[in-house]
Amino acid sequence: MEGPLQDPYASVAVHAPRPRAQAGRALRIVLFLLALLAAVGVGAVVVAPRLRGPAPASAVVVRPSPAVLIGIRDLARLETTEVHVEKVVDLADRQSRLFGLVQATDAMLLVAVGHVTIGVDLSRLAEDDIEMDPETGVARLTLPAPEVFSTRLDEDETYVYTRTTSLLARRNEQLEARARKEATAAIEKAALEGNVMARARAQAERQITALATQLGAKRVEIRWREVGGGGD
Protein backbone atom coordinates (compact mmCIF):
# COMPACT_ATOMS: atom_id res chain seq x y z
CA MET A 1 0.00 0.00 0.00
CA GLU A 2 3.05 2.30 -0.27
CA GLY A 3 3.37 4.94 -2.90
CA PRO A 4 0.64 6.49 -5.11
CA LEU A 5 -2.29 4.42 -6.37
CA GLN A 6 -2.63 5.25 -10.05
CA ASP A 7 -6.12 5.51 -11.51
CA PRO A 8 -5.76 4.17 -15.08
CA TYR A 9 -8.78 6.29 -16.22
CA ALA A 10 -7.81 9.58 -14.56
CA SER A 11 -4.94 12.02 -15.06
CA VAL A 12 -4.65 12.76 -11.35
CA ALA A 13 -3.02 10.22 -9.10
CA VAL A 14 -4.70 9.30 -5.87
CA HIS A 15 -2.23 9.15 -2.98
CA ALA A 16 -3.03 6.90 -0.07
CA PRO A 17 -1.65 8.10 3.26
CA ARG A 18 1.56 6.31 4.26
CA PRO A 19 0.74 4.31 7.35
CA ARG A 20 3.04 4.65 10.32
CA ALA A 21 5.09 1.72 11.35
CA GLN A 22 3.28 1.47 14.66
CA ALA A 23 -0.21 1.40 13.04
CA GLY A 24 -2.14 -1.74 13.93
CA ARG A 25 -3.74 -4.31 11.78
CA ALA A 26 -7.13 -2.54 11.97
CA LEU A 27 -5.74 0.54 10.19
CA ARG A 28 -4.38 -1.62 7.36
CA ILE A 29 -7.78 -3.23 6.89
CA VAL A 30 -9.45 0.20 6.73
CA LEU A 31 -6.98 1.43 4.09
CA PHE A 32 -7.50 -1.73 2.07
CA LEU A 33 -11.27 -1.23 2.10
CA LEU A 34 -10.92 2.41 1.05
CA ALA A 35 -8.74 1.40 -1.89
CA LEU A 36 -11.22 -1.29 -2.88
CA LEU A 37 -14.13 1.18 -2.79
CA ALA A 38 -12.16 3.63 -4.92
CA ALA A 39 -11.49 0.91 -7.50
CA VAL A 40 -15.16 -0.04 -7.60
CA GLY A 41 -16.14 3.60 -8.04
CA VAL A 42 -13.84 4.03 -10.99
CA GLY A 43 -15.21 0.88 -12.57
CA ALA A 44 -18.76 2.15 -12.20
CA VAL A 45 -17.88 5.43 -13.87
CA VAL A 46 -16.26 3.61 -16.76
CA VAL A 47 -19.01 1.02 -17.28
CA ALA A 48 -21.93 3.46 -17.16
CA PRO A 49 -21.05 5.29 -20.39
CA ARG A 50 -20.61 1.93 -22.12
CA LEU A 51 -24.13 0.91 -21.12
CA ARG A 52 -25.60 4.12 -22.46
CA GLY A 53 -23.71 3.98 -25.70
CA PRO A 54 -24.87 5.62 -28.93
CA ALA A 55 -28.62 5.63 -29.56
CA PRO A 56 -29.62 2.99 -32.15
CA ALA A 57 -31.09 4.19 -35.39
CA SER A 58 -34.92 4.21 -35.28
CA ALA A 59 -37.54 4.03 -37.99
CA VAL A 60 -41.09 5.33 -37.61
CA VAL A 61 -43.69 2.99 -39.11
CA VAL A 62 -47.02 4.61 -39.96
CA ARG A 63 -50.06 2.37 -40.08
CA PRO A 64 -52.76 4.07 -42.13
CA SER A 65 -55.99 4.05 -40.16
CA PRO A 66 -59.24 4.35 -42.09
CA ALA A 67 -60.82 7.76 -41.70
CA VAL A 68 -64.01 6.09 -42.84
CA LEU A 69 -64.29 4.34 -39.48
CA ILE A 70 -64.11 7.59 -37.50
CA GLY A 71 -66.45 9.43 -39.82
CA ILE A 72 -69.08 6.71 -39.80
CA ARG A 73 -68.89 6.14 -36.06
CA ASP A 74 -69.60 9.83 -35.49
CA LEU A 75 -73.08 9.21 -36.89
CA ALA A 76 -73.76 6.74 -34.04
CA ARG A 77 -77.39 5.99 -34.90
CA LEU A 78 -78.27 6.20 -38.56
CA GLU A 79 -82.02 6.56 -38.90
CA THR A 80 -83.02 5.25 -42.32
CA THR A 81 -86.77 4.62 -42.28
CA GLU A 82 -89.84 5.92 -40.46
CA VAL A 83 -93.08 3.98 -40.74
CA HIS A 84 -96.51 5.52 -40.20
CA VAL A 85 -99.05 3.01 -38.86
CA GLU A 86 -102.72 3.27 -37.94
CA LYS A 87 -104.23 0.64 -35.68
CA VAL A 88 -107.62 0.08 -34.03
CA VAL A 89 -107.45 -1.64 -30.64
CA ASP A 90 -110.61 -3.26 -29.27
CA LEU A 91 -110.09 -3.99 -25.58
CA ALA A 92 -112.62 -5.25 -23.04
CA ASP A 93 -112.45 -5.99 -19.34
CA ARG A 94 -114.95 -8.79 -18.64
CA GLN A 95 -116.15 -9.02 -15.06
CA SER A 96 -118.29 -11.64 -13.31
CA ARG A 97 -121.16 -10.43 -11.13
CA LEU A 98 -123.84 -12.12 -8.99
CA PHE A 99 -121.78 -15.25 -8.34
CA GLY A 100 -120.93 -15.64 -12.03
CA LEU A 101 -124.51 -15.43 -13.24
CA VAL A 102 -123.99 -12.08 -14.99
CA GLN A 103 -121.08 -11.02 -17.19
CA ALA A 104 -120.39 -7.29 -17.04
CA THR A 105 -118.07 -5.54 -19.49
CA ASP A 106 -115.97 -2.40 -19.51
CA ALA A 107 -114.92 -1.98 -23.16
CA MET A 108 -112.92 0.52 -25.17
CA LEU A 109 -112.23 1.12 -28.84
CA LEU A 110 -108.96 3.00 -29.34
CA VAL A 111 -107.89 4.45 -32.67
CA ALA A 112 -104.10 4.62 -32.50
CA VAL A 113 -101.71 6.34 -34.88
CA GLY A 114 -98.02 5.76 -34.40
CA HIS A 115 -94.58 6.15 -35.91
CA VAL A 116 -91.79 3.58 -35.89
CA THR A 117 -88.20 4.68 -36.51
CA ILE A 118 -85.84 2.05 -37.93
CA GLY A 119 -82.13 2.40 -38.51
CA VAL A 120 -78.61 1.08 -38.04
CA ASP A 121 -76.71 1.43 -34.78
CA LEU A 122 -73.22 2.32 -36.02
CA SER A 123 -71.79 2.45 -32.49
CA ARG A 124 -71.65 -1.36 -32.74
CA LEU A 125 -69.00 -1.22 -35.43
CA ALA A 126 -65.72 -2.85 -34.45
CA GLU A 127 -62.25 -2.18 -35.83
CA ASP A 128 -62.38 -5.18 -38.17
CA ASP A 129 -65.84 -4.25 -39.49
CA ILE A 130 -64.34 -1.56 -41.74
CA GLU A 131 -61.41 -2.07 -44.05
CA MET A 132 -59.93 0.67 -46.19
CA ASP A 133 -57.41 -0.16 -48.92
CA PRO A 134 -55.37 3.03 -49.42
CA GLU A 135 -54.00 1.80 -52.76
CA THR A 136 -57.25 0.88 -54.48
CA GLY A 137 -59.52 3.17 -52.47
CA VAL A 138 -61.96 0.32 -51.78
CA ALA A 139 -63.84 0.47 -48.47
CA ARG A 140 -65.36 -2.76 -47.15
CA LEU A 141 -67.93 -2.46 -44.39
CA THR A 142 -69.83 -5.02 -42.33
CA LEU A 143 -72.86 -3.29 -40.83
CA PRO A 144 -75.14 -4.49 -38.01
CA ALA A 145 -78.66 -5.41 -39.04
CA PRO A 146 -81.31 -2.64 -38.94
CA GLU A 147 -83.35 -2.44 -35.77
CA VAL A 148 -86.24 -0.50 -34.27
CA PHE A 149 -85.00 2.63 -32.55
CA SER A 150 -88.32 3.92 -31.24
CA THR A 151 -92.06 3.38 -31.39
CA ARG A 152 -94.29 6.23 -30.34
CA LEU A 153 -97.95 7.13 -30.51
CA ASP A 154 -99.06 10.33 -32.17
CA GLU A 155 -100.92 11.96 -29.29
CA ASP A 156 -102.72 14.40 -31.60
CA GLU A 157 -104.09 11.62 -33.79
CA THR A 158 -104.68 8.87 -31.20
CA TYR A 159 -108.06 8.95 -29.48
CA VAL A 160 -110.71 6.83 -27.76
CA TYR A 161 -113.46 6.16 -30.27
CA THR A 162 -115.89 4.52 -27.85
CA ARG A 163 -115.93 3.60 -24.17
CA THR A 164 -118.78 1.39 -22.93
CA THR A 165 -119.29 0.31 -19.33
CA SER A 166 -122.25 -1.98 -18.62
CA LEU A 167 -124.58 -1.42 -15.68
CA LEU A 168 -122.99 -3.86 -13.26
CA ALA A 169 -119.41 -3.39 -14.44
CA ARG A 170 -116.81 -1.48 -12.50
CA ARG A 171 -114.98 1.12 -14.58
CA ASN A 172 -111.36 0.06 -15.07
CA GLU A 173 -109.24 3.20 -14.83
CA GLN A 174 -106.22 1.35 -16.25
CA LEU A 175 -108.02 0.22 -19.38
CA GLU A 176 -106.92 3.14 -21.57
CA ALA A 177 -103.29 2.77 -20.49
CA ARG A 178 -103.49 -0.93 -21.33
CA ALA A 179 -105.03 -0.12 -24.71
CA ARG A 180 -102.22 2.30 -25.51
CA LYS A 181 -99.62 -0.29 -24.57
CA GLU A 182 -101.28 -2.86 -26.80
CA ALA A 183 -101.46 -0.31 -29.61
CA THR A 184 -97.75 0.47 -29.35
CA ALA A 185 -96.82 -3.22 -29.56
CA ALA A 186 -99.23 -3.79 -32.47
CA ILE A 187 -97.86 -0.78 -34.37
CA GLU A 188 -94.26 -1.97 -33.98
CA LYS A 189 -95.19 -5.46 -35.14
CA ALA A 190 -97.06 -4.09 -38.15
CA ALA A 191 -94.10 -1.88 -39.08
CA LEU A 192 -91.79 -4.90 -39.30
CA GLU A 193 -93.99 -6.77 -41.72
CA GLY A 194 -93.45 -6.76 -45.46
CA ASN A 195 -90.29 -5.31 -46.97
CA VAL A 196 -89.69 -2.59 -44.38
CA MET A 197 -86.33 -4.01 -43.25
CA ALA A 198 -85.20 -4.46 -46.84
CA ARG A 199 -85.98 -0.81 -47.52
CA ALA A 200 -84.11 0.18 -44.36
CA ARG A 201 -81.02 -1.71 -45.54
CA ALA A 202 -81.16 -0.17 -49.00
CA GLN A 203 -81.47 3.32 -47.56
CA ALA A 204 -78.58 2.69 -45.15
CA GLU A 205 -76.39 1.47 -48.00
CA ARG A 206 -77.10 4.63 -49.99
CA GLN A 207 -76.28 6.92 -47.07
CA ILE A 208 -73.15 5.03 -46.00
CA THR A 209 -71.87 4.87 -49.57
CA ALA A 210 -72.34 8.61 -50.00
CA LEU A 211 -70.52 9.32 -46.73
CA ALA A 212 -67.62 6.96 -47.48
CA THR A 213 -67.22 8.52 -50.93
CA GLN A 214 -66.97 11.96 -49.37
CA LEU A 215 -64.27 10.62 -47.04
CA GLY A 216 -62.18 9.45 -49.99
CA ALA A 217 -63.36 5.95 -50.84
CA LYS A 218 -63.55 5.19 -54.56
CA ARG A 219 -65.74 2.13 -54.14
CA VAL A 220 -67.78 0.87 -51.21
CA GLU A 221 -68.64 -2.78 -50.53
CA ILE A 222 -71.25 -3.37 -47.81
CA ARG A 223 -72.12 -6.61 -46.10
CA TRP A 224 -74.70 -7.14 -43.38
CA ARG A 225 -74.20 -8.94 -40.11
CA GLU A 226 -76.91 -11.43 -39.37
CA VAL A 227 -79.28 -10.75 -36.49
CA GLY A 228 -77.86 -12.28 -33.33
CA GLY A 229 -74.37 -12.48 -34.82
CA GLY A 230 -71.14 -11.34 -33.22
CA GLY A 231 -71.11 -7.74 -31.95
CA ASP A 232 -74.91 -7.46 -31.70
PDB file of C-alpha atoms in Angstrom:
ATOM      1  CA  MET A   1       0.000   0.000   0.000  1.00  0.00           C
ATOM      2  CA  GLU A   2       3.053   2.297  -0.269  1.00  0.00           C
ATOM      3  CA  GLY A   3       3.370   4.939  -2.895  1.00  0.00           C
ATOM      4  CA  PRO A   4       0.644   6.487  -5.113  1.00  0.00           C
ATOM      5  CA  LEU A   5      -2.286   4.420  -6.375  1.00  0.00           C
ATOM      6  CA  GLN A   6      -2.626   5.246 -10.054  1.00  0.00           C
ATOM      7  CA  ASP A   7      -6.123   5.514 -11.513  1.00  0.00           C
ATOM      8  CA  PRO A   8      -5.763   4.166 -15.084  1.00  0.00           C
ATOM      9  CA  TYR A   9      -8.779   6.294 -16.221  1.00  0.00           C
ATOM     10  CA  ALA A  10      -7.809   9.579 -14.557  1.00  0.00           C
ATOM     11  CA  SER A  11      -4.938  12.019 -15.063  1.00  0.00           C
ATOM     12  CA  VAL A  12      -4.654  12.758 -11.352  1.00  0.00           C
ATOM     13  CA  ALA A  13      -3.017  10.216  -9.097  1.00  0.00           C
ATOM     14  CA  VAL A  14      -4.703   9.300  -5.870  1.00  0.00           C
ATOM     15  CA  HIS A  15      -2.228   9.148  -2.984  1.00  0.00           C
ATOM     16  CA  ALA A  16      -3.026   6.901  -0.074  1.00  0.00           C
ATOM     17  CA  PRO A  17      -1.650   8.101   3.255  1.00  0.00           C
ATOM     18  CA  ARG A  18       1.561   6.310   4.263  1.00  0.00           C
ATOM     19  CA  PRO A  19       0.738   4.313   7.351  1.00  0.00           C
ATOM     20  CA  ARG A  20       3.038   4.652  10.321  1.00  0.00           C
ATOM     21  CA  ALA A  21       5.092   1.724  11.347  1.00  0.00           C
ATOM     22  CA  GLN A  22       3.281   1.466  14.656  1.00  0.00           C
ATOM     23  CA  ALA A  23      -0.211   1.399  13.037  1.00  0.00           C
ATOM     24  CA  GLY A  24      -2.138  -1.740  13.928  1.00  0.00           C
ATOM     25  CA  ARG A  25      -3.745  -4.311  11.779  1.00  0.00           C
ATOM     26  CA  ALA A  26      -7.133  -2.544  11.966  1.00  0.00           C
ATOM     27  CA  LEU A  27      -5.737   0.538  10.189  1.00  0.00           C
ATOM     28  CA  ARG A  28      -4.379  -1.616   7.361  1.00  0.00           C
ATOM     29  CA  ILE A  29      -7.779  -3.228   6.889  1.00  0.00           C
ATOM     30  CA  VAL A  30      -9.453   0.199   6.727  1.00  0.00           C
ATOM     31  CA  LEU A  31      -6.976   1.431   4.092  1.00  0.00           C
ATOM     32  CA  PHE A  32      -7.503  -1.727   2.069  1.00  0.00           C
ATOM     33  CA  LEU A  33     -11.275  -1.233   2.102  1.00  0.00           C
ATOM     34  CA  LEU A  34     -10.923   2.406   1.048  1.00  0.00           C
ATOM     35  CA  ALA A  35      -8.739   1.404  -1.887  1.00  0.00           C
ATOM     36  CA  LEU A  36     -11.225  -1.290  -2.877  1.00  0.00           C
ATOM     37  CA  LEU A  37     -14.127   1.183  -2.791  1.00  0.00           C
ATOM     38  CA  ALA A  38     -12.155   3.633  -4.920  1.00  0.00           C
ATOM     39  CA  ALA A  39     -11.495   0.913  -7.498  1.00  0.00           C
ATOM     40  CA  VAL A  40     -15.162  -0.041  -7.599  1.00  0.00           C
ATOM     41  CA  GLY A  41     -16.144   3.597  -8.035  1.00  0.00           C
ATOM     42  CA  VAL A  42     -13.840   4.034 -10.992  1.00  0.00           C
ATOM     43  CA  GLY A  43     -15.209   0.884 -12.568  1.00  0.00           C
ATOM     44  CA  ALA A  44     -18.760   2.149 -12.200  1.00  0.00           C
ATOM     45  CA  VAL A  45     -17.883   5.426 -13.871  1.00  0.00           C
ATOM     46  CA  VAL A  46     -16.261   3.607 -16.761  1.00  0.00           C
ATOM     47  CA  VAL A  47     -19.012   1.016 -17.281  1.00  0.00           C
ATOM     48  CA  ALA A  48     -21.927   3.463 -17.162  1.00  0.00           C
ATOM     49  CA  PRO A  49     -21.048   5.288 -20.389  1.00  0.00           C
ATOM     50  CA  ARG A  50     -20.612   1.931 -22.118  1.00  0.00           C
ATOM     51  CA  LEU A  51     -24.129   0.907 -21.115  1.00  0.00           C
ATOM     52  CA  ARG A  52     -25.598   4.123 -22.455  1.00  0.00           C
ATOM     53  CA  GLY A  53     -23.712   3.981 -25.701  1.00  0.00           C
ATOM     54  CA  PRO A  54     -24.867   5.622 -28.931  1.00  0.00           C
ATOM     55  CA  ALA A  55     -28.624   5.628 -29.563  1.00  0.00           C
ATOM     56  CA  PRO A  56     -29.619   2.989 -32.152  1.00  0.00           C
ATOM     57  CA  ALA A  57     -31.092   4.188 -35.390  1.00  0.00           C
ATOM     58  CA  SER A  58     -34.917   4.206 -35.284  1.00  0.00           C
ATOM     59  CA  ALA A  59     -37.538   4.030 -37.992  1.00  0.00           C
ATOM     60  CA  VAL A  60     -41.090   5.332 -37.615  1.00  0.00           C
ATOM     61  CA  VAL A  61     -43.688   2.993 -39.106  1.00  0.00           C
ATOM     62  CA  VAL A  62     -47.023   4.614 -39.962  1.00  0.00           C
ATOM     63  CA  ARG A  63     -50.060   2.372 -40.083  1.00  0.00           C
ATOM     64  CA  PRO A  64     -52.760   4.074 -42.135  1.00  0.00           C
ATOM     65  CA  SER A  65     -55.991   4.053 -40.158  1.00  0.00           C
ATOM     66  CA  PRO A  66     -59.238   4.351 -42.087  1.00  0.00           C
ATOM     67  CA  ALA A  67     -60.818   7.763 -41.697  1.00  0.00           C
ATOM     68  CA  VAL A  68     -64.006   6.087 -42.844  1.00  0.00           C
ATOM     69  CA  LEU A  69     -64.295   4.342 -39.475  1.00  0.00           C
ATOM     70  CA  ILE A  70     -64.105   7.585 -37.498  1.00  0.00           C
ATOM     71  CA  GLY A  71     -66.446   9.428 -39.820  1.00  0.00           C
ATOM     72  CA  ILE A  72     -69.080   6.706 -39.800  1.00  0.00           C
ATOM     73  CA  ARG A  73     -68.887   6.145 -36.060  1.00  0.00           C
ATOM     74  CA  ASP A  74     -69.596   9.826 -35.494  1.00  0.00           C
ATOM     75  CA  LEU A  75     -73.085   9.215 -36.887  1.00  0.00           C
ATOM     76  CA  ALA A  76     -73.758   6.739 -34.044  1.00  0.00           C
ATOM     77  CA  ARG A  77     -77.388   5.988 -34.902  1.00  0.00           C
ATOM     78  CA  LEU A  78     -78.269   6.202 -38.557  1.00  0.00           C
ATOM     79  CA  GLU A  79     -82.023   6.557 -38.903  1.00  0.00           C
ATOM     80  CA  THR A  80     -83.022   5.254 -42.315  1.00  0.00           C
ATOM     81  CA  THR A  81     -86.774   4.620 -42.278  1.00  0.00           C
ATOM     82  CA  GLU A  82     -89.840   5.917 -40.464  1.00  0.00           C
ATOM     83  CA  VAL A  83     -93.079   3.981 -40.743  1.00  0.00           C
ATOM     84  CA  HIS A  84     -96.510   5.521 -40.202  1.00  0.00           C
ATOM     85  CA  VAL A  85     -99.050   3.010 -38.857  1.00  0.00           C
ATOM     86  CA  GLU A  86    -102.724   3.274 -37.936  1.00  0.00           C
ATOM     87  CA  LYS A  87    -104.230   0.638 -35.683  1.00  0.00           C
ATOM     88  CA  VAL A  88    -107.625   0.084 -34.029  1.00  0.00           C
ATOM     89  CA  VAL A  89    -107.452  -1.644 -30.644  1.00  0.00           C
ATOM     90  CA  ASP A  90    -110.613  -3.262 -29.273  1.00  0.00           C
ATOM     91  CA  LEU A  91    -110.088  -3.987 -25.576  1.00  0.00           C
ATOM     92  CA  ALA A  92    -112.616  -5.247 -23.043  1.00  0.00           C
ATOM     93  CA  ASP A  93    -112.451  -5.990 -19.337  1.00  0.00           C
ATOM     94  CA  ARG A  94    -114.955  -8.787 -18.642  1.00  0.00           C
ATOM     95  CA  GLN A  95    -116.148  -9.015 -15.056  1.00  0.00           C
ATOM     96  CA  SER A  96    -118.293 -11.636 -13.308  1.00  0.00           C
ATOM     97  CA  ARG A  97    -121.156 -10.425 -11.134  1.00  0.00           C
ATOM     98  CA  LEU A  98    -123.841 -12.116  -8.991  1.00  0.00           C
ATOM     99  CA  PHE A  99    -121.782 -15.252  -8.335  1.00  0.00           C
ATOM    100  CA  GLY A 100    -120.928 -15.637 -12.030  1.00  0.00           C
ATOM    101  CA  LEU A 101    -124.513 -15.428 -13.240  1.00  0.00           C
ATOM    102  CA  VAL A 102    -123.989 -12.083 -14.992  1.00  0.00           C
ATOM    103  CA  GLN A 103    -121.077 -11.018 -17.189  1.00  0.00           C
ATOM    104  CA  ALA A 104    -120.388  -7.288 -17.040  1.00  0.00           C
ATOM    105  CA  THR A 105    -118.072  -5.536 -19.494  1.00  0.00           C
ATOM    106  CA  ASP A 106    -115.974  -2.400 -19.510  1.00  0.00           C
ATOM    107  CA  ALA A 107    -114.916  -1.982 -23.155  1.00  0.00           C
ATOM    108  CA  MET A 108    -112.917   0.519 -25.174  1.00  0.00           C
ATOM    109  CA  LEU A 109    -112.233   1.116 -28.836  1.00  0.00           C
ATOM    110  CA  LEU A 110    -108.961   3.002 -29.341  1.00  0.00           C
ATOM    111  CA  VAL A 111    -107.890   4.453 -32.673  1.00  0.00           C
ATOM    112  CA  ALA A 112    -104.105   4.620 -32.499  1.00  0.00           C
ATOM    113  CA  VAL A 113    -101.709   6.341 -34.882  1.00  0.00           C
ATOM    114  CA  GLY A 114     -98.023   5.764 -34.403  1.00  0.00           C
ATOM    115  CA  HIS A 115     -94.580   6.152 -35.907  1.00  0.00           C
ATOM    116  CA  VAL A 116     -91.791   3.580 -35.886  1.00  0.00           C
ATOM    117  CA  THR A 117     -88.198   4.679 -36.508  1.00  0.00           C
ATOM    118  CA  ILE A 118     -85.842   2.053 -37.929  1.00  0.00           C
ATOM    119  CA  GLY A 119     -82.127   2.399 -38.506  1.00  0.00           C
ATOM    120  CA  VAL A 120     -78.613   1.078 -38.035  1.00  0.00           C
ATOM    121  CA  ASP A 121     -76.706   1.428 -34.779  1.00  0.00           C
ATOM    122  CA  LEU A 122     -73.218   2.321 -36.024  1.00  0.00           C
ATOM    123  CA  SER A 123     -71.793   2.447 -32.494  1.00  0.00           C
ATOM    124  CA  ARG A 124     -71.654  -1.356 -32.737  1.00  0.00           C
ATOM    125  CA  LEU A 125     -68.998  -1.216 -35.434  1.00  0.00           C
ATOM    126  CA  ALA A 126     -65.719  -2.851 -34.451  1.00  0.00           C
ATOM    127  CA  GLU A 127     -62.248  -2.185 -35.833  1.00  0.00           C
ATOM    128  CA  ASP A 128     -62.378  -5.181 -38.172  1.00  0.00           C
ATOM    129  CA  ASP A 129     -65.835  -4.252 -39.495  1.00  0.00           C
ATOM    130  CA  ILE A 130     -64.344  -1.559 -41.735  1.00  0.00           C
ATOM    131  CA  GLU A 131     -61.409  -2.074 -44.053  1.00  0.00           C
ATOM    132  CA  MET A 132     -59.926   0.671 -46.195  1.00  0.00           C
ATOM    133  CA  ASP A 133     -57.409  -0.158 -48.918  1.00  0.00           C
ATOM    134  CA  PRO A 134     -55.370   3.030 -49.423  1.00  0.00           C
ATOM    135  CA  GLU A 135     -53.995   1.804 -52.761  1.00  0.00           C
ATOM    136  CA  THR A 136     -57.253   0.876 -54.480  1.00  0.00           C
ATOM    137  CA  GLY A 137     -59.515   3.170 -52.465  1.00  0.00           C
ATOM    138  CA  VAL A 138     -61.964   0.323 -51.779  1.00  0.00           C
ATOM    139  CA  ALA A 139     -63.839   0.465 -48.466  1.00  0.00           C
ATOM    140  CA  ARG A 140     -65.361  -2.762 -47.150  1.00  0.00           C
ATOM    141  CA  LEU A 141     -67.932  -2.462 -44.390  1.00  0.00           C
ATOM    142  CA  THR A 142     -69.834  -5.016 -42.331  1.00  0.00           C
ATOM    143  CA  LEU A 143     -72.861  -3.294 -40.829  1.00  0.00           C
ATOM    144  CA  PRO A 144     -75.135  -4.486 -38.013  1.00  0.00           C
ATOM    145  CA  ALA A 145     -78.664  -5.408 -39.045  1.00  0.00           C
ATOM    146  CA  PRO A 146     -81.310  -2.637 -38.943  1.00  0.00           C
ATOM    147  CA  GLU A 147     -83.351  -2.438 -35.769  1.00  0.00           C
ATOM    148  CA  VAL A 148     -86.245  -0.504 -34.268  1.00  0.00           C
ATOM    149  CA  PHE A 149     -84.997   2.626 -32.553  1.00  0.00           C
ATOM    150  CA  SER A 150     -88.322   3.919 -31.245  1.00  0.00           C
ATOM    151  CA  THR A 151     -92.064   3.375 -31.393  1.00  0.00           C
ATOM    152  CA  ARG A 152     -94.293   6.234 -30.338  1.00  0.00           C
ATOM    153  CA  LEU A 153     -97.946   7.132 -30.508  1.00  0.00           C
ATOM    154  CA  ASP A 154     -99.059  10.327 -32.167  1.00  0.00           C
ATOM    155  CA  GLU A 155    -100.920  11.955 -29.287  1.00  0.00           C
ATOM    156  CA  ASP A 156    -102.723  14.398 -31.596  1.00  0.00           C
ATOM    157  CA  GLU A 157    -104.092  11.618 -33.794  1.00  0.00           C
ATOM    158  CA  THR A 158    -104.676   8.873 -31.203  1.00  0.00           C
ATOM    159  CA  TYR A 159    -108.058   8.951 -29.482  1.00  0.00           C
ATOM    160  CA  VAL A 160    -110.706   6.830 -27.758  1.00  0.00           C
ATOM    161  CA  TYR A 161    -113.456   6.157 -30.268  1.00  0.00           C
ATOM    162  CA  THR A 162    -115.893   4.517 -27.852  1.00  0.00           C
ATOM    163  CA  ARG A 163    -115.927   3.600 -24.174  1.00  0.00           C
ATOM    164  CA  THR A 164    -118.776   1.388 -22.928  1.00  0.00           C
ATOM    165  CA  THR A 165    -119.293   0.307 -19.329  1.00  0.00           C
ATOM    166  CA  SER A 166    -122.247  -1.980 -18.625  1.00  0.00           C
ATOM    167  CA  LEU A 167    -124.578  -1.417 -15.676  1.00  0.00           C
ATOM    168  CA  LEU A 168    -122.988  -3.864 -13.258  1.00  0.00           C
ATOM    169  CA  ALA A 169    -119.412  -3.392 -14.438  1.00  0.00           C
ATOM    170  CA  ARG A 170    -116.811  -1.482 -12.501  1.00  0.00           C
ATOM    171  CA  ARG A 171    -114.980   1.118 -14.576  1.00  0.00           C
ATOM    172  CA  ASN A 172    -111.364   0.056 -15.066  1.00  0.00           C
ATOM    173  CA  GLU A 173    -109.237   3.201 -14.828  1.00  0.00           C
ATOM    174  CA  GLN A 174    -106.222   1.352 -16.250  1.00  0.00           C
ATOM    175  CA  LEU A 175    -108.021   0.225 -19.380  1.00  0.00           C
ATOM    176  CA  GLU A 176    -106.918   3.135 -21.572  1.00  0.00           C
ATOM    177  CA  ALA A 177    -103.295   2.768 -20.488  1.00  0.00           C
ATOM    178  CA  ARG A 178    -103.488  -0.931 -21.327  1.00  0.00           C
ATOM    179  CA  ALA A 179    -105.028  -0.123 -24.711  1.00  0.00           C
ATOM    180  CA  ARG A 180    -102.220   2.302 -25.511  1.00  0.00           C
ATOM    181  CA  LYS A 181     -99.616  -0.291 -24.568  1.00  0.00           C
ATOM    182  CA  GLU A 182    -101.283  -2.864 -26.799  1.00  0.00           C
ATOM    183  CA  ALA A 183    -101.461  -0.312 -29.615  1.00  0.00           C
ATOM    184  CA  THR A 184     -97.746   0.466 -29.353  1.00  0.00           C
ATOM    185  CA  ALA A 185     -96.818  -3.222 -29.565  1.00  0.00           C
ATOM    186  CA  ALA A 186     -99.226  -3.791 -32.472  1.00  0.00           C
ATOM    187  CA  ILE A 187     -97.864  -0.780 -34.367  1.00  0.00           C
ATOM    188  CA  GLU A 188     -94.261  -1.965 -33.985  1.00  0.00           C
ATOM    189  CA  LYS A 189     -95.186  -5.459 -35.142  1.00  0.00           C
ATOM    190  CA  ALA A 190     -97.065  -4.086 -38.153  1.00  0.00           C
ATOM    191  CA  ALA A 191     -94.103  -1.885 -39.083  1.00  0.00           C
ATOM    192  CA  LEU A 192     -91.785  -4.902 -39.298  1.00  0.00           C
ATOM    193  CA  GLU A 193     -93.986  -6.773 -41.725  1.00  0.00           C
ATOM    194  CA  GLY A 194     -93.454  -6.760 -45.463  1.00  0.00           C
ATOM    195  CA  ASN A 195     -90.288  -5.309 -46.969  1.00  0.00           C
ATOM    196  CA  VAL A 196     -89.685  -2.587 -44.378  1.00  0.00           C
ATOM    197  CA  MET A 197     -86.327  -4.013 -43.255  1.00  0.00           C
ATOM    198  CA  ALA A 198     -85.202  -4.458 -46.841  1.00  0.00           C
ATOM    199  CA  ARG A 199     -85.981  -0.812 -47.517  1.00  0.00           C
ATOM    200  CA  ALA A 200     -84.110   0.178 -44.359  1.00  0.00           C
ATOM    201  CA  ARG A 201     -81.025  -1.714 -45.537  1.00  0.00           C
ATOM    202  CA  ALA A 202     -81.164  -0.170 -48.996  1.00  0.00           C
ATOM    203  CA  GLN A 203     -81.468   3.321 -47.557  1.00  0.00           C
ATOM    204  CA  ALA A 204     -78.583   2.694 -45.148  1.00  0.00           C
ATOM    205  CA  GLU A 205     -76.390   1.468 -48.001  1.00  0.00           C
ATOM    206  CA  ARG A 206     -77.096   4.633 -49.987  1.00  0.00           C
ATOM    207  CA  GLN A 207     -76.276   6.920 -47.069  1.00  0.00           C
ATOM    208  CA  ILE A 208     -73.146   5.028 -45.997  1.00  0.00           C
ATOM    209  CA  THR A 209     -71.870   4.870 -49.571  1.00  0.00           C
ATOM    210  CA  ALA A 210     -72.336   8.611 -50.003  1.00  0.00           C
ATOM    211  CA  LEU A 211     -70.516   9.318 -46.731  1.00  0.00           C
ATOM    212  CA  ALA A 212     -67.621   6.958 -47.475  1.00  0.00           C
ATOM    213  CA  THR A 213     -67.225   8.516 -50.928  1.00  0.00           C
ATOM    214  CA  GLN A 214     -66.974  11.959 -49.372  1.00  0.00           C
ATOM    215  CA  LEU A 215     -64.267  10.616 -47.042  1.00  0.00           C
ATOM    216  CA  GLY A 216     -62.177   9.449 -49.988  1.00  0.00           C
ATOM    217  CA  ALA A 217     -63.364   5.951 -50.835  1.00  0.00           C
ATOM    218  CA  LYS A 218     -63.551   5.193 -54.556  1.00  0.00           C
ATOM    219  CA  ARG A 219     -65.742   2.134 -54.136  1.00  0.00           C
ATOM    220  CA  VAL A 220     -67.778   0.865 -51.208  1.00  0.00           C
ATOM    221  CA  GLU A 221     -68.643  -2.776 -50.534  1.00  0.00           C
ATOM    222  CA  ILE A 222     -71.249  -3.368 -47.808  1.00  0.00           C
ATOM    223  CA  ARG A 223     -72.121  -6.611 -46.099  1.00  0.00           C
ATOM    224  CA  TRP A 224     -74.705  -7.144 -43.382  1.00  0.00           C
ATOM    225  CA  ARG A 225     -74.201  -8.943 -40.109  1.00  0.00           C
ATOM    226  CA  GLU A 226     -76.908 -11.431 -39.373  1.00  0.00           C
ATOM    227  CA  VAL A 227     -79.282 -10.749 -36.488  1.00  0.00           C
ATOM    228  CA  GLY A 228     -77.861 -12.282 -33.326  1.00  0.00           C
ATOM    229  CA  GLY A 229     -74.368 -12.478 -34.819  1.00  0.00           C
ATOM    230  CA  GLY A 230     -71.143 -11.344 -33.217  1.00  0.00           C
ATOM    231  CA  GLY A 231     -71.113  -7.743 -31.945  1.00  0.00           C
ATOM    232  CA  ASP A 232     -74.908  -7.460 -31.698  1.00  0.00           C
TER     233      ASP A 232
END
